PDB file of C-alpha atoms in Angstrom:
ATOM      1  CA  MET A  19      -6.628  11.848   2.979  1.00 93.00           C
ATOM      2  CA  SER A  20      -6.910   8.697   5.116  1.00 94.00           C
ATOM      3  CA  ALA A  21      -8.121   6.728   2.097  1.00 95.00           C
ATOM      4  CA  ALA A  22      -5.214   8.041   0.012  1.00 97.00           C
ATOM      5  CA  PHE A  23      -2.719   6.853   2.654  1.00 97.00           C
ATOM      6  CA  HIS A  24      -4.517   3.508   2.915  1.00 95.00           C
ATOM      7  CA  GLU A  25      -4.369   2.832  -0.832  1.00 96.00           C
ATOM      8  CA  ALA A  26      -0.798   4.176  -1.052  1.00 97.00           C
ATOM      9  CA  GLY A  27       0.217   1.637   1.618  1.00 96.00           C
ATOM     10  CA  HIS A  28      -1.309  -1.236  -0.378  1.00 93.00           C
ATOM     11  CA  ALA A  29       0.255   0.019  -3.622  1.00 95.00           C
ATOM     12  CA  VAL A  30       3.777   0.407  -2.220  1.00 95.00           C
ATOM     13  CA  ALA A  31       3.713  -3.030  -0.568  1.00 92.00           C
ATOM     14  CA  SER A  32       2.336  -4.668  -3.713  1.00 91.00           C
ATOM     15  CA  VAL A  33       5.079  -3.196  -5.877  1.00 91.00           C
ATOM     16  CA  ILE A  34       7.778  -4.224  -3.401  1.00 89.00           C
ATOM     17  CA  PHE A  35       6.511  -7.758  -2.757  1.00 85.00           C
ATOM     18  CA  GLY A  36       5.751  -8.766  -6.272  1.00 78.00           C
ATOM     19  CA  PRO A  37       2.453  -8.682  -8.039  1.00 83.00           C
ATOM     20  CA  GLY A  38       2.474  -4.906  -8.559  1.00 89.00           C
ATOM     21  CA  ILE A  39      -0.577  -2.801  -9.327  1.00 93.00           C
ATOM     22  CA  GLU A  40      -2.555  -1.677 -12.308  1.00 93.00           C
ATOM     23  CA  ARG A  41      -3.852   1.326 -10.378  1.00 95.00           C
ATOM     24  CA  ALA A  42      -4.953   2.695  -7.038  1.00 96.00           C
ATOM     25  CA  VAL A  43      -8.115   4.790  -7.097  1.00 96.00           C
ATOM     26  CA  LEU A  44     -10.030   6.985  -4.671  1.00 96.00           C
ATOM     27  CA  THR A  45     -13.816   6.602  -4.883  1.00 92.00           C
ATOM     28  CA  PRO A  46     -15.260   9.468  -2.811  1.00 85.00           C
ATOM     29  CA  ASN A  47     -18.817   8.954  -4.099  1.00 82.00           C
ATOM     30  CA  SER A  48     -18.981   5.236  -3.321  1.00 79.00           C
ATOM     31  CA  ARG A  49     -21.171   4.036  -0.468  1.00 76.00           C
ATOM     32  CA  HIS A  50     -19.087   0.865  -0.071  1.00 78.00           C
ATOM     33  CA  HIS A  51     -15.461   2.003   0.047  1.00 81.00           C
ATOM     34  CA  ALA A  52     -13.344   5.143  -0.180  1.00 88.00           C
ATOM     35  CA  GLY A  53     -10.841   3.617  -2.593  1.00 91.00           C
ATOM     36  CA  PHE A  54      -9.363   0.447  -4.011  1.00 91.00           C
ATOM     37  CA  THR A  55      -6.101  -0.901  -5.356  1.00 89.00           C
ATOM     38  CA  GLU A  56      -6.270  -3.038  -8.460  1.00 88.00           C
ATOM     39  CA  HIS A  57      -3.394  -5.518  -8.379  1.00 83.00           C
ATOM     40  CA  ASN A  58      -1.777  -7.190 -11.378  1.00 84.00           C
ATOM     41  CA  ARG A  59      -2.913 -10.526  -9.927  1.00 80.00           C
ATOM     42  CA  PRO A  60      -6.380 -11.033  -8.447  1.00 71.00           C
ATOM     43  CA  ASP A  61      -4.958 -13.168  -5.615  1.00 70.00           C
ATOM     44  CA  ALA A  62      -2.316 -10.576  -4.613  1.00 64.00           C
ATOM     45  CA  LEU A  63      -3.748  -9.902  -1.161  1.00 61.00           C
ATOM     46  CA  GLY A  64      -3.691 -13.599  -0.340  1.00 62.00           C
ATOM     47  CA  LEU A  65      -0.133 -13.970  -1.641  1.00 65.00           C
ATOM     48  CA  HIS A  66       1.492 -11.781   0.941  1.00 78.00           C
ATOM     49  CA  PRO A  67      -0.283 -10.666   4.129  1.00 84.00           C
ATOM     50  CA  LEU A  68       1.923  -7.566   4.315  1.00 87.00           C
ATOM     51  CA  ILE A  69       0.288  -6.237   1.131  1.00 90.00           C
ATOM     52  CA  THR A  70      -3.034  -6.373   2.939  1.00 88.00           C
ATOM     53  CA  ALA A  71      -1.635  -5.117   6.243  1.00 90.00           C
ATOM     54  CA  ALA A  72       0.157  -2.143   4.681  1.00 93.00           C
ATOM     55  CA  GLY A  73      -3.103  -0.366   3.774  1.00 94.00           C
ATOM     56  CA  PRO A  74      -4.660  -0.200   7.253  1.00 93.00           C
ATOM     57  CA  MET A  75      -1.261   0.409   8.849  1.00 94.00           C
ATOM     58  CA  ALA A  76      -0.506   3.366   6.544  1.00 96.00           C
ATOM     59  CA  GLU A  77      -3.943   4.791   7.329  1.00 96.00           C
ATOM     60  CA  ALA A  78      -3.335   4.379  11.071  1.00 95.00           C
ATOM     61  CA  LEU A  79       0.099   6.010  10.847  1.00 95.00           C
ATOM     62  CA  HIS A  80      -1.471   8.954   9.046  1.00 96.00           C
ATOM     63  CA  ARG A  81      -4.364   9.271  11.501  1.00 96.00           C
ATOM     64  CA  PHE A  82      -2.664   8.493  14.814  1.00 96.00           C
ATOM     65  CA  GLY A  83       1.065   9.120  14.414  1.00 94.00           C
ATOM     66  CA  PRO A  84       4.210   6.990  14.386  1.00 90.00           C
ATOM     67  CA  ARG A  85       3.163   4.252  16.833  1.00 89.00           C
ATOM     68  CA  PRO A  86      -0.564   3.490  16.679  1.00 91.00           C
ATOM     69  CA  THR A  87      -1.890   1.402  19.539  1.00 90.00           C
ATOM     70  CA  GLN A  88      -3.667  -1.893  18.939  1.00 87.00           C
ATOM     71  CA  ARG A  89      -6.947  -0.178  19.857  1.00 92.00           C
ATOM     72  CA  GLN A  90      -6.322   2.440  17.158  1.00 93.00           C
ATOM     73  CA  MET A  91      -5.500  -0.317  14.666  1.00 89.00           C
ATOM     74  CA  TRP A  92      -8.818  -2.002  15.491  1.00 88.00           C
ATOM     75  CA  ARG A  93     -10.609   1.289  14.812  1.00 93.00           C
ATOM     76  CA  VAL A  94      -9.054   1.355  11.340  1.00 93.00           C
ATOM     77  CA  LEU A  95      -9.753  -2.329  10.688  1.00 89.00           C
ATOM     78  CA  ASP A  96     -13.364  -1.959  11.858  1.00 90.00           C
ATOM     79  CA  VAL A  97     -14.087   0.296   8.879  1.00 88.00           C
ATOM     80  CA  ASN A  98     -11.974  -1.796   6.495  1.00 88.00           C
ATOM     81  CA  SER A  99     -13.771  -5.111   6.827  1.00 85.00           C
ATOM     82  CA  HIS A 100     -12.402  -6.519   3.552  1.00 85.00           C
ATOM     83  CA  ASP A 101      -8.801  -6.053   4.717  1.00 86.00           C
ATOM     84  CA  CYS A 102      -9.658  -7.442   8.147  1.00 85.00           C
ATOM     85  CA  ALA A 103     -11.265 -10.553   6.636  1.00 84.00           C
ATOM     86  CA  THR A 104      -8.328 -11.062   4.251  1.00 81.00           C
ATOM     87  CA  LEU A 105      -5.816 -10.766   7.097  1.00 82.00           C
ATOM     88  CA  ARG A 106      -7.805 -13.152   9.271  1.00 82.00           C
ATOM     89  CA  ALA A 107      -7.980 -15.703   6.442  1.00 81.00           C
ATOM     90  CA  SER A 108      -4.277 -15.482   5.599  1.00 76.00           C
ATOM     91  CA  VAL A 109      -2.648 -15.277   9.021  1.00 64.00           C
ATOM     92  CA  GLY A 110      -5.390 -15.911  11.531  1.00 62.00           C
ATOM     93  CA  ASP A 111      -4.747 -12.586  13.262  1.00 61.00           C
ATOM     94  CA  PRO A 112      -6.008  -9.373  11.718  1.00 55.00           C
ATOM     95  CA  SER A 113      -3.228  -7.259  13.211  1.00 67.00           C
ATOM     96  CA  ALA A 114      -1.745  -4.914  10.621  1.00 72.00           C
ATOM     97  CA  ILE A 115       1.141  -3.863  12.852  1.00 75.00           C
ATOM     98  CA  ALA A 116       3.417  -6.352  11.070  1.00 79.00           C
ATOM     99  CA  ALA A 117       3.620  -3.865   8.189  1.00 86.00           C
ATOM    100  CA  ALA A 118       5.181  -1.163  10.401  1.00 87.00           C
ATOM    101  CA  PRO A 119       8.863  -1.918   9.558  1.00 90.00           C
ATOM    102  CA  LEU A 120       8.169  -1.790   5.811  1.00 89.00           C
ATOM    103  CA  LEU A 121       6.234   1.452   6.135  1.00 92.00           C
ATOM    104  CA  ASP A 122       8.878   2.993   8.399  1.00 91.00           C
ATOM    105  CA  ARG A 123      11.432   2.465   5.651  1.00 92.00           C
ATOM    106  CA  CYS A 124       9.111   3.555   2.822  1.00 93.00           C
ATOM    107  CA  TRP A 125       7.155   6.297   4.584  1.00 95.00           C
ATOM    108  CA  PRO A 126       8.394   9.174   2.363  1.00 95.00           C
ATOM    109  CA  ALA A 127       7.219   7.227  -0.698  1.00 95.00           C
ATOM    110  CA  VAL A 128       3.826   6.512   0.906  1.00 97.00           C
ATOM    111  CA  VAL A 129       3.403  10.214   1.768  1.00 97.00           C
ATOM    112  CA  GLU A 130       4.337  11.300  -1.758  1.00 97.00           C
ATOM    113  CA  LEU A 131       2.077   8.710  -3.359  1.00 97.00           C
ATOM    114  CA  ALA A 132      -0.848   9.612  -1.060  1.00 97.00           C
ATOM    115  CA  ARG A 133      -0.429  13.283  -2.010  1.00 97.00           C
ATOM    116  CA  VAL A 134      -0.475  12.448  -5.732  1.00 97.00           C
ATOM    117  CA  LEU A 135      -3.410  10.078  -5.267  1.00 97.00           C
ATOM    118  CA  ASP A 136      -5.378  12.700  -3.336  1.00 96.00           C
ATOM    119  CA  GLU A 137      -4.625  15.280  -6.022  1.00 97.00           C
ATOM    120  CA  ARG A 138      -5.336  13.138  -9.112  1.00 97.00           C
ATOM    121  CA  GLY A 139      -7.695  10.488  -7.712  1.00 96.00           C
ATOM    122  CA  GLU A 140      -5.721   7.668  -9.353  1.00 97.00           C
ATOM    123  CA  VAL A 141      -2.117   6.448  -9.589  1.00 97.00           C
ATOM    124  CA  GLY A 142      -0.442   3.643 -11.492  1.00 96.00           C
ATOM    125  CA  GLU A 143       2.539   1.393 -10.941  1.00 94.00           C
ATOM    126  CA  GLY A 144       4.887   3.929 -12.544  1.00 93.00           C
ATOM    127  CA  ASP A 145       3.832   6.496  -9.924  1.00 96.00           C
ATOM    128  CA  VAL A 146       4.614   4.012  -7.153  1.00 95.00           C
ATOM    129  CA  ILE A 147       8.040   3.196  -8.551  1.00 92.00           C
ATOM    130  CA  LYS A 148       8.766   6.909  -8.977  1.00 93.00           C
ATOM    131  CA  ALA A 149       7.796   7.558  -5.342  1.00 94.00           C
ATOM    132  CA  LEU A 150      10.067   4.693  -4.283  1.00 92.00           C
ATOM    133  CA  ARG A 151      12.871   6.357  -6.255  1.00 86.00           C
ATOM    134  CA  GLY A 152      13.164   3.328  -8.520  1.00 69.00           C
ATOM    135  CA  PRO A 153      15.319   3.274 -11.621  1.00 58.00           C
ATOM    136  CA  ALA A 154      14.324   5.700 -14.379  1.00 51.00           C
ATOM    137  CA  GLY A 155      11.980   4.386 -17.025  1.00 48.00           C
ATOM    138  CA  THR A 156      10.293   1.806 -14.799  1.00 45.00           C
ATOM    139  CA  GLY A 157       6.599   1.036 -14.823  1.00 48.00           C
ATOM    140  CA  GLY A 158       6.280   0.119 -18.505  1.00 50.00           C
ATOM    141  CA  GLY A 159       7.296  -2.679 -20.800  1.00 52.00           C
ATOM    142  CA  SER A 160       6.756  -6.404 -20.499  1.00 49.00           C
ATOM    143  CA  VAL A 161       5.468  -8.181 -17.422  1.00 48.00           C
ATOM    144  CA  ARG A 162       8.889  -9.839 -16.967  1.00 48.00           C
ATOM    145  CA  ARG A 163      10.701  -6.475 -17.231  1.00 53.00           C
ATOM    146  CA  ARG A 164       8.322  -4.818 -14.749  1.00 55.00           C
ATOM    147  CA  ALA A 165       8.796  -7.731 -12.304  1.00 54.00           C
ATOM    148  CA  ALA A 166      12.582  -7.313 -12.516  1.00 54.00           C
ATOM    149  CA  GLN A 167      12.226  -3.574 -11.905  1.00 56.00           C
ATOM    150  CA  ARG A 168       9.999  -4.181  -8.870  1.00 52.00           C
ATOM    151  CA  LEU A 169      12.535  -6.665  -7.532  1.00 54.00           C
ATOM    152  CA  SER A 170      15.293  -4.104  -8.055  1.00 53.00           C
ATOM    153  CA  SER A 171      13.246  -1.466  -6.224  1.00 53.00           C
ATOM    154  CA  GLY A 172      12.540  -3.920  -3.383  1.00 54.00           C
ATOM    155  CA  ILE A 173      16.231  -4.710  -2.997  1.00 43.00           C
ATOM    156  CA  VAL A 174      17.098  -1.007  -2.959  1.00 53.00           C
ATOM    157  CA  ILE A 175      14.465  -0.352  -0.316  1.00 53.00           C
ATOM    158  CA  SER A 176      15.377  -3.303   1.881  1.00 49.00           C
ATOM    159  CA  ALA A 177      19.018  -2.222   1.723  1.00 40.00           C
ATOM    160  CA  GLY A 178      18.006   1.305   2.708  1.00 51.00           C
ATOM    161  CA  THR A 179      19.770   2.864  -0.269  1.00 44.00           C
ATOM    162  CA  VAL A 180      18.803   4.917  -3.271  1.00 46.00           C
ATOM    163  CA  PRO A 181      20.082   4.050  -6.755  1.00 44.00           C
ATOM    164  CA  VAL A 182      22.652   6.416  -8.210  1.00 37.00           C
TER     165      VAL A 182
END
């Protein structure tokens, strides 16, 4: 389940901050990683450090509770060397705690998405938008339309409201 929370954190942050995802996948038989999130842009993790930070932070929240210590965060980052290296390259400090406010606000969506991901092994952008309670019919259509829908979902989330 930790991997499902990790990938759900990346997926939610990526949809909110812009590039969006093609899919998030669990890979239980891989020797190299337990899952991955395939973003709509290959440079997505470098675009916004919170996209990178949201994965390890979501995993830490799942494993250790609502306020993981820095030591607990290091334990998570130690086994997620790709995220740690990406954070270090983008911000110079591999702390993922910066993603805590976003995840506090979106935690129900992360939990729902992690459950679906654990159950099915893969989720797409439409699943993320559904978990975020985005407008009906989102997740399809043109790239421009999907970007507008992600922006709309991000505004709704940052305002702390749900569309009616």
